[in-house]
Short mmCIF file of C-alpha atoms and ligand atoms in Angstrom, two decimals:
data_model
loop_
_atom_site.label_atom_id
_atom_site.label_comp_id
_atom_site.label_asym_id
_atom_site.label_seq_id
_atom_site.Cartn_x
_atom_site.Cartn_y
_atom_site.Cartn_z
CA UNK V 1 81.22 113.29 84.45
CA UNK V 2 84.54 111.58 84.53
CA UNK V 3 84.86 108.01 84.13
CA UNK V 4 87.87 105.37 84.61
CA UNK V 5 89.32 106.31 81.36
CA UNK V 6 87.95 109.04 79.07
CA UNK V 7 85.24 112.05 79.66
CA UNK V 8 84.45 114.11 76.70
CA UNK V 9 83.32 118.01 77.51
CA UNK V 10 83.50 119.18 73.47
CA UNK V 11 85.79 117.46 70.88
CA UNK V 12 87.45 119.42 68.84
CA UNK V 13 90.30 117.57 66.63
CA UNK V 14 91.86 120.53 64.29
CA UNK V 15 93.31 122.38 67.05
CA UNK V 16 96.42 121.60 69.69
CA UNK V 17 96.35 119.17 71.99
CA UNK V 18 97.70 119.21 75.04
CA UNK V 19 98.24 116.14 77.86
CA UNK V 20 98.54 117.89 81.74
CA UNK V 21 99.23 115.23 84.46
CA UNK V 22 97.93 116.01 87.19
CA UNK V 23 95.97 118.58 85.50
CA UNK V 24 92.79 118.85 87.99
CA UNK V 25 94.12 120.54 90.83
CA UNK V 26 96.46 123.10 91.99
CA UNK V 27 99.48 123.68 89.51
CA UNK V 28 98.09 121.32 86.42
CA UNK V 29 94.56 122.90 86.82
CA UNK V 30 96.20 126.06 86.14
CA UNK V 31 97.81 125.20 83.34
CA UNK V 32 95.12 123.06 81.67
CA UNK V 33 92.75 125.91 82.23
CA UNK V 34 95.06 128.63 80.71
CA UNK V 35 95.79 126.05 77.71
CA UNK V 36 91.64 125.79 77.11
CA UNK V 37 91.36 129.21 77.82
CA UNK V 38 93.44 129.77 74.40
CA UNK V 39 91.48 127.43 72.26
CA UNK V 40 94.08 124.36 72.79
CA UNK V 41 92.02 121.14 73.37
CA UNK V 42 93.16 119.52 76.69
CA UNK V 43 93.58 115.58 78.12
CA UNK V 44 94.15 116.07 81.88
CA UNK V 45 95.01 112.90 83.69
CA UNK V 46 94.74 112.57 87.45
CA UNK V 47 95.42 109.39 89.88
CA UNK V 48 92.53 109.10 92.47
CA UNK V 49 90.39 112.79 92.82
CA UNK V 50 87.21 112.24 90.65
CA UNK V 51 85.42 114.53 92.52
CA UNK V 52 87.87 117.37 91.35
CA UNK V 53 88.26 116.02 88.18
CA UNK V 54 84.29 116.11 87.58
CA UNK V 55 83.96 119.63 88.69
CA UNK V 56 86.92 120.76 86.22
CA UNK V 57 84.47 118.75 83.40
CA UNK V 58 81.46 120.44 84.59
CA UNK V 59 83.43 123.67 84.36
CA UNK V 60 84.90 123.27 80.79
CA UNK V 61 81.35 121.88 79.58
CA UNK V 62 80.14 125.23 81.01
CA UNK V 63 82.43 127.29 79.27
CA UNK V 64 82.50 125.29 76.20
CA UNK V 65 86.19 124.20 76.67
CA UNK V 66 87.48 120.93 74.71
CA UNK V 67 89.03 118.87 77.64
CA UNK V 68 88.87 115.18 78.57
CA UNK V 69 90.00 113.78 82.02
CA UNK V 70 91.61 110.46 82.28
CA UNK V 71 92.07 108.52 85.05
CA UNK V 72 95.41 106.89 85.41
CA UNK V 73 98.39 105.99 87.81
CA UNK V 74 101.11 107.77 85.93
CA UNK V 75 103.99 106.02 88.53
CA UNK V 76 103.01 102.51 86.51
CA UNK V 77 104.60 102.46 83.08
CA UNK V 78 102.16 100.19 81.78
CA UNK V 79 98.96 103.21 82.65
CA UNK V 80 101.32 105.89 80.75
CA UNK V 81 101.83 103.69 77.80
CA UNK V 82 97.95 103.43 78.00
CA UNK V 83 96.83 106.95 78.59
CA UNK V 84 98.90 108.53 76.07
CA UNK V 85 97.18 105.87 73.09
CA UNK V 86 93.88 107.02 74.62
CA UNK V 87 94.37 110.21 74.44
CA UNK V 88 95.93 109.71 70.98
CA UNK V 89 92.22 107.93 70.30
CA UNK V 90 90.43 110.55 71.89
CA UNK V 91 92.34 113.60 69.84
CA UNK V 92 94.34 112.24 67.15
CA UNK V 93 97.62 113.71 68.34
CA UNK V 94 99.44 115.15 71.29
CA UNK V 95 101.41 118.59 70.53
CA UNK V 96 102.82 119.30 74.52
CA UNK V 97 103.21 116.83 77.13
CA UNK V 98 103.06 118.93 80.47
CA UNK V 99 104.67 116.24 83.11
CA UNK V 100 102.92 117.74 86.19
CA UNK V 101 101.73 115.23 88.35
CA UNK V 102 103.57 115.17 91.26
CA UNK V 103 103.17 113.63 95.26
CA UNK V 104 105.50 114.14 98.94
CA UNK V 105 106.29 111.91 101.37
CA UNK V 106 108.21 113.58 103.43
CA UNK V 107 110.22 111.75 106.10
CA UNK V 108 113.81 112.20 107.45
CA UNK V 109 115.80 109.69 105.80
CA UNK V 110 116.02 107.69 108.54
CA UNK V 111 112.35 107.57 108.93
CA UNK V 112 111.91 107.23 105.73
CA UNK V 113 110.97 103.48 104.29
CA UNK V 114 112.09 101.81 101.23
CA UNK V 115 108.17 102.64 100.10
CA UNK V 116 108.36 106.11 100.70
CA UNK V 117 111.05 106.41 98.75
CA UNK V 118 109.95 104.24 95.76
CA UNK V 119 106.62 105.84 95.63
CA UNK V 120 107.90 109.20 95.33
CA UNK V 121 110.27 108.89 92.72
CA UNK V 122 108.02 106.32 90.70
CA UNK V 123 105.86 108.66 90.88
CA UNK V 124 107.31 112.24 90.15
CA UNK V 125 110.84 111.05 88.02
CA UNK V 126 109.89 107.64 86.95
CA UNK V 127 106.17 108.47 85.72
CA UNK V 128 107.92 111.83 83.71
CA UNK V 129 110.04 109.42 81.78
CA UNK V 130 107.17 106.60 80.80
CA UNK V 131 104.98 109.45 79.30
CA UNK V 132 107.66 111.09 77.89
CA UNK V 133 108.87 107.75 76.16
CA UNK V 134 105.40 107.03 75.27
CA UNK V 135 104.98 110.60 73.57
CA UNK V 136 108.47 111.08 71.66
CA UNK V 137 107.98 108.56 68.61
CA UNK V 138 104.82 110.52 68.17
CA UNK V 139 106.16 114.17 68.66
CA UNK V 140 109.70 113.23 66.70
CA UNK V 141 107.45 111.12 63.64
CA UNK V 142 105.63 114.48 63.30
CA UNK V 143 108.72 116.61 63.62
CA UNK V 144 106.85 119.01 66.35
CA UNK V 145 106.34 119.02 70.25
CA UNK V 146 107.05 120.53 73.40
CA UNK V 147 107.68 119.08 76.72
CA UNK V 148 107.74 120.67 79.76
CA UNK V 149 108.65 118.82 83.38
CA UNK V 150 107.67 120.56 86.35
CA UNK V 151 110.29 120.72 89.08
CA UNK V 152 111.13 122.22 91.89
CA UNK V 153 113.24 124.39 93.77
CA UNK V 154 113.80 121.86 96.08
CA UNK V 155 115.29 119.53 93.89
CA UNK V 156 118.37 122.33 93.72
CA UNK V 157 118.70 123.31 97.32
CA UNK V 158 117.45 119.67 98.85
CA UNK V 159 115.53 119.72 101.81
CA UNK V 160 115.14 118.39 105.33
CA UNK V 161 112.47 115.47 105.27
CA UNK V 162 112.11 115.27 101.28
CA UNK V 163 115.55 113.61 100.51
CA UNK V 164 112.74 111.19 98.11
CA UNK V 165 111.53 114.30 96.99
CA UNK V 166 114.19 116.46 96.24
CA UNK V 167 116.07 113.17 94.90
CA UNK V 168 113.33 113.16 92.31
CA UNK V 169 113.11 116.86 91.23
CA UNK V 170 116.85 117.03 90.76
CA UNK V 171 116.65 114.07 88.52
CA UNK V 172 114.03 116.00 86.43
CA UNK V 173 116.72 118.15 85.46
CA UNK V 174 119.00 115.75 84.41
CA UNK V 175 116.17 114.06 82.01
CA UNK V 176 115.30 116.96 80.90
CA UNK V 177 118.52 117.86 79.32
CA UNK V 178 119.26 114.25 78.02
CA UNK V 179 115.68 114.15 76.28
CA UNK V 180 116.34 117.97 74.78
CA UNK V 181 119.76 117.04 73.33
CA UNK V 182 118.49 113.92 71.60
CA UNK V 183 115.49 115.60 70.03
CA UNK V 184 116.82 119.33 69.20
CA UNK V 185 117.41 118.35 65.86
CA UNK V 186 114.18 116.69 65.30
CA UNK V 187 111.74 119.59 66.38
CA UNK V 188 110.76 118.82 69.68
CA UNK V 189 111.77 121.09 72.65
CA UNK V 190 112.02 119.58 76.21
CA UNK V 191 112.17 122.14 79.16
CA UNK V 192 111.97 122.69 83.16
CA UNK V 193 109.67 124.82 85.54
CA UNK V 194 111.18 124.74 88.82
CA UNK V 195 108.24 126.42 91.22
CA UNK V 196 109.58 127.61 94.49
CA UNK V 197 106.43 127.83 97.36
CA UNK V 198 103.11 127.92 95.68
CA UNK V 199 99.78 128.01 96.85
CA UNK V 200 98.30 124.62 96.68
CA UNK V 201 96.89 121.77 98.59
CA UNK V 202 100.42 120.70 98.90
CA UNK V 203 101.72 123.63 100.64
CA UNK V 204 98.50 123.67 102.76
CA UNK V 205 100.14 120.59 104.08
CA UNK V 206 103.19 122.84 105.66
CA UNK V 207 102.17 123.33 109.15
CA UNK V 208 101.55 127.39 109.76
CA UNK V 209 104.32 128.25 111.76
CA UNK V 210 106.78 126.16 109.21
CA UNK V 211 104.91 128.40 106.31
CA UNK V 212 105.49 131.44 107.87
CA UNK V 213 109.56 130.89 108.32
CA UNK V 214 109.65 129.45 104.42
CA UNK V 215 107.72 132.99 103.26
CA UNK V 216 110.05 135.08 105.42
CA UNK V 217 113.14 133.63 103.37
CA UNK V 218 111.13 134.50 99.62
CA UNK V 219 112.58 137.80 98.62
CA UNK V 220 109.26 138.83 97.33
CA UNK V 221 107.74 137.62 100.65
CA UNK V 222 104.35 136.09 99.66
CA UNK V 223 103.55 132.28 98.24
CA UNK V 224 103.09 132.48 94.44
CA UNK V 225 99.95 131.88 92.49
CA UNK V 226 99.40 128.64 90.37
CA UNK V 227 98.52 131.25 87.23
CA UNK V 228 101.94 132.52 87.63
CA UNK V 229 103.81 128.91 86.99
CA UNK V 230 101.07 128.48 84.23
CA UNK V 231 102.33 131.36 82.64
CA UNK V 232 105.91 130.37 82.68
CA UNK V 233 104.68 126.58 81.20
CA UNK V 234 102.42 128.49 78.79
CA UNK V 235 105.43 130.64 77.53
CA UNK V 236 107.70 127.07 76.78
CA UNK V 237 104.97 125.51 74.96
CA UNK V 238 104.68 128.82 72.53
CA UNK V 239 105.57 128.81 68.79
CA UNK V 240 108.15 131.18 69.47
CA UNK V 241 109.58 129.59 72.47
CA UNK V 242 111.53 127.34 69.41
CA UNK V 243 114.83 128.37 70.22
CA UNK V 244 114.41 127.10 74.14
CA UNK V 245 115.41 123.89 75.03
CA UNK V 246 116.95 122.05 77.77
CA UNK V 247 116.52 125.11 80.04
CA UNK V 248 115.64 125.10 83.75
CA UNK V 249 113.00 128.01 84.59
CA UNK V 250 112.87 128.91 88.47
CA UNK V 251 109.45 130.35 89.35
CA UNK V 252 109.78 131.40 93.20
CA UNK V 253 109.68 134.96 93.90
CA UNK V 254 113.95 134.69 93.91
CA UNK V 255 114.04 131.92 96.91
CA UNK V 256 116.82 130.41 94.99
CA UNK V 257 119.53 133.73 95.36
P1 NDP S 1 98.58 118.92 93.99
O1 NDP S 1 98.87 118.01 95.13
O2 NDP S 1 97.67 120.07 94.17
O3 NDP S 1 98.04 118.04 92.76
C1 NDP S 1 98.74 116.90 92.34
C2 NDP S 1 98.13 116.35 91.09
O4 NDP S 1 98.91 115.21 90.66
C3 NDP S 1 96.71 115.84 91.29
O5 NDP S 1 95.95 116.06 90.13
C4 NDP S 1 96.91 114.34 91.49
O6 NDP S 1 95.79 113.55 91.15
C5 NDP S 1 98.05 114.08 90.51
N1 NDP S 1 98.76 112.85 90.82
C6 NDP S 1 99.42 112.53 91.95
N2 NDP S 1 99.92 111.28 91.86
C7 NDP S 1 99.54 110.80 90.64
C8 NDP S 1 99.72 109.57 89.97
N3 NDP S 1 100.38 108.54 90.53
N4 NDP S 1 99.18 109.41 88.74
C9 NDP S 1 98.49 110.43 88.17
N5 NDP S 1 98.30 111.63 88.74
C10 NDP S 1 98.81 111.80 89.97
O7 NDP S 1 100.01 119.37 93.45
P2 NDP S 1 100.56 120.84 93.09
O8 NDP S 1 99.67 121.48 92.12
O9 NDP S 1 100.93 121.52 94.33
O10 NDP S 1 101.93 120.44 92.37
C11 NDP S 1 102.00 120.13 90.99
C12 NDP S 1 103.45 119.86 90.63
O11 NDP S 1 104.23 121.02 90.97
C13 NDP S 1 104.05 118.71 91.39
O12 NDP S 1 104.93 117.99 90.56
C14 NDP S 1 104.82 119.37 92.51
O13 NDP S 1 105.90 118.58 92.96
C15 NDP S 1 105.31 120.62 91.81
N6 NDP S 1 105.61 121.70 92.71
C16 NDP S 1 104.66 122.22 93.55
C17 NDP S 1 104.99 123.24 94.41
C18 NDP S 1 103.99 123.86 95.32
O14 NDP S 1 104.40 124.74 96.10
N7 NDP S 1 102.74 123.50 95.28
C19 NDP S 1 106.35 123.78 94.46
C20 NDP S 1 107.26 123.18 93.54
C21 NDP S 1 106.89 122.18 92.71
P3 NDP S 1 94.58 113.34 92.24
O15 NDP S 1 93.89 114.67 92.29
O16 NDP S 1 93.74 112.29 91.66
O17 NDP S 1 95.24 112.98 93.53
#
């Protein structure tokens, strides 16, 4: 059961925590399954999808994961400020913010209206800095934390119909790097994961013919799999990914050569 603002499947307060936006579907899912999977108790927020976010519940109280689901718009910097003290409440602390959560609206530019182009970047920039702001006192007072921003390929080759879009990504990478140079010396590590094409509900939204020229251009010639961005978030968040920070990590089966 998920409700407006906090779902309990186990709590468990000795261990990691970890805060996945957009953490239950596609990409996020991955991630905040792999993270449970490996004992790390897990907030996931999501916007509007309870039905999704109830069945991941269901599954983690199945499986005995620790994982809470909170509803919130992450594009509003009021919600972040508010989901990162309740998952604070809920856990006690917040060891890797995974800035996930991520929505197109993809228009030529000039189709595209003032609103499309607000909503995207409040959401997928704008919402990455709030949470981030909102988590960095914490992770800096304890001298520990990872970030990770998830990107995309498109916001380094731009893209016909997703100038919001790509406008957004590519403005990941510059926070990234500005938030990883003023916290290297204080223990916290702030990286990229730029995914090229992967399979998700957003990519079902390519129309079939479009999908079929974008895989013939992927020098490995197939969509990737949500595990396989998971992985490369999973390896940032690491112990011994200490010495990374600031770095941009393409995931997409060499699209960008
Ligand atoms: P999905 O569309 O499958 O899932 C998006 C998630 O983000 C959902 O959980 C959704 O919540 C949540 N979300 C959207 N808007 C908000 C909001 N305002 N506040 C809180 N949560 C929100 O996305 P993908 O898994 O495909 O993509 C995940 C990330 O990876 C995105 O940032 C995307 O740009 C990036 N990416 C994806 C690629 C791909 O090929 N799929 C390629 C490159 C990058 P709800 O379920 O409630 O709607």
């Amino acid at each position: 059961m998920t409700t407006d603002c906090t779902t309990t499947a186990s709590n468990v307060t000795e261990t990691r925590v970890a805060l996945v936006t957009g953490g239950t579907r596609g990409i996020g899912e991955a991630i905040a399954v792999e993270l449970a999977r490996q004992g790390v108790t897990v907030a996931v927020a999501y916007a509007n999808d309870t039905e999704a976010a109830d069945r991941l519940m269901k599954k983690a109280d199945d499986v005995g994961w620790s994982m809470t689901a909170h509803r919130a718009d992450i594009a509003r910097p009021e919600a972040c400020e508010q989901l990162f003290a309740d998952v604070l409440d809920a856990h006690g602390r917040v060891d890797h913010l995974v800035n996930n959560a991520g929505i197109t609206v993809d228009r030529t530019v000039r189709k595209m209206t003032w609103d499309d182009w607000q909503r995207v970047i409040d959401t997928n920039l704008s919402g990455a800095f709030y949470l981030s702001k909102a988590a960095m006192d914490h992770m800096v007072g304890r001298g520990s934390g990872r970030i990770v921003n998830i990107s995309s390929v498109i916001g380094e080759t731009g893209n016909i119909g997703q100038a919001n879009y790509a406008a957004s990504k590519a403005g990941l990478f510059g926070l990234t790097k500005s938030m990883a140079l003023e916290t290297a010396r204080k223990g916290v590590t702030v990286n990229c994961v730029a995914p090229g094409f992967i399979e998700t509900g957003m990519v079902a939204a390519v129309p079939d013919e479009v999908l079929a020229g974008i895989v013939g251009r992927i020098p490995v010639q197939r969509l990737g799999a949500v595990e396989e961005v998971a992985h490369a978030v999973l390896f940032l968040l690491d112990d011994r990914a200490s010495y990374v920070t600031g770095a941009v990590i393409p995931v997409n089966g060499g699209l960008d050569m």
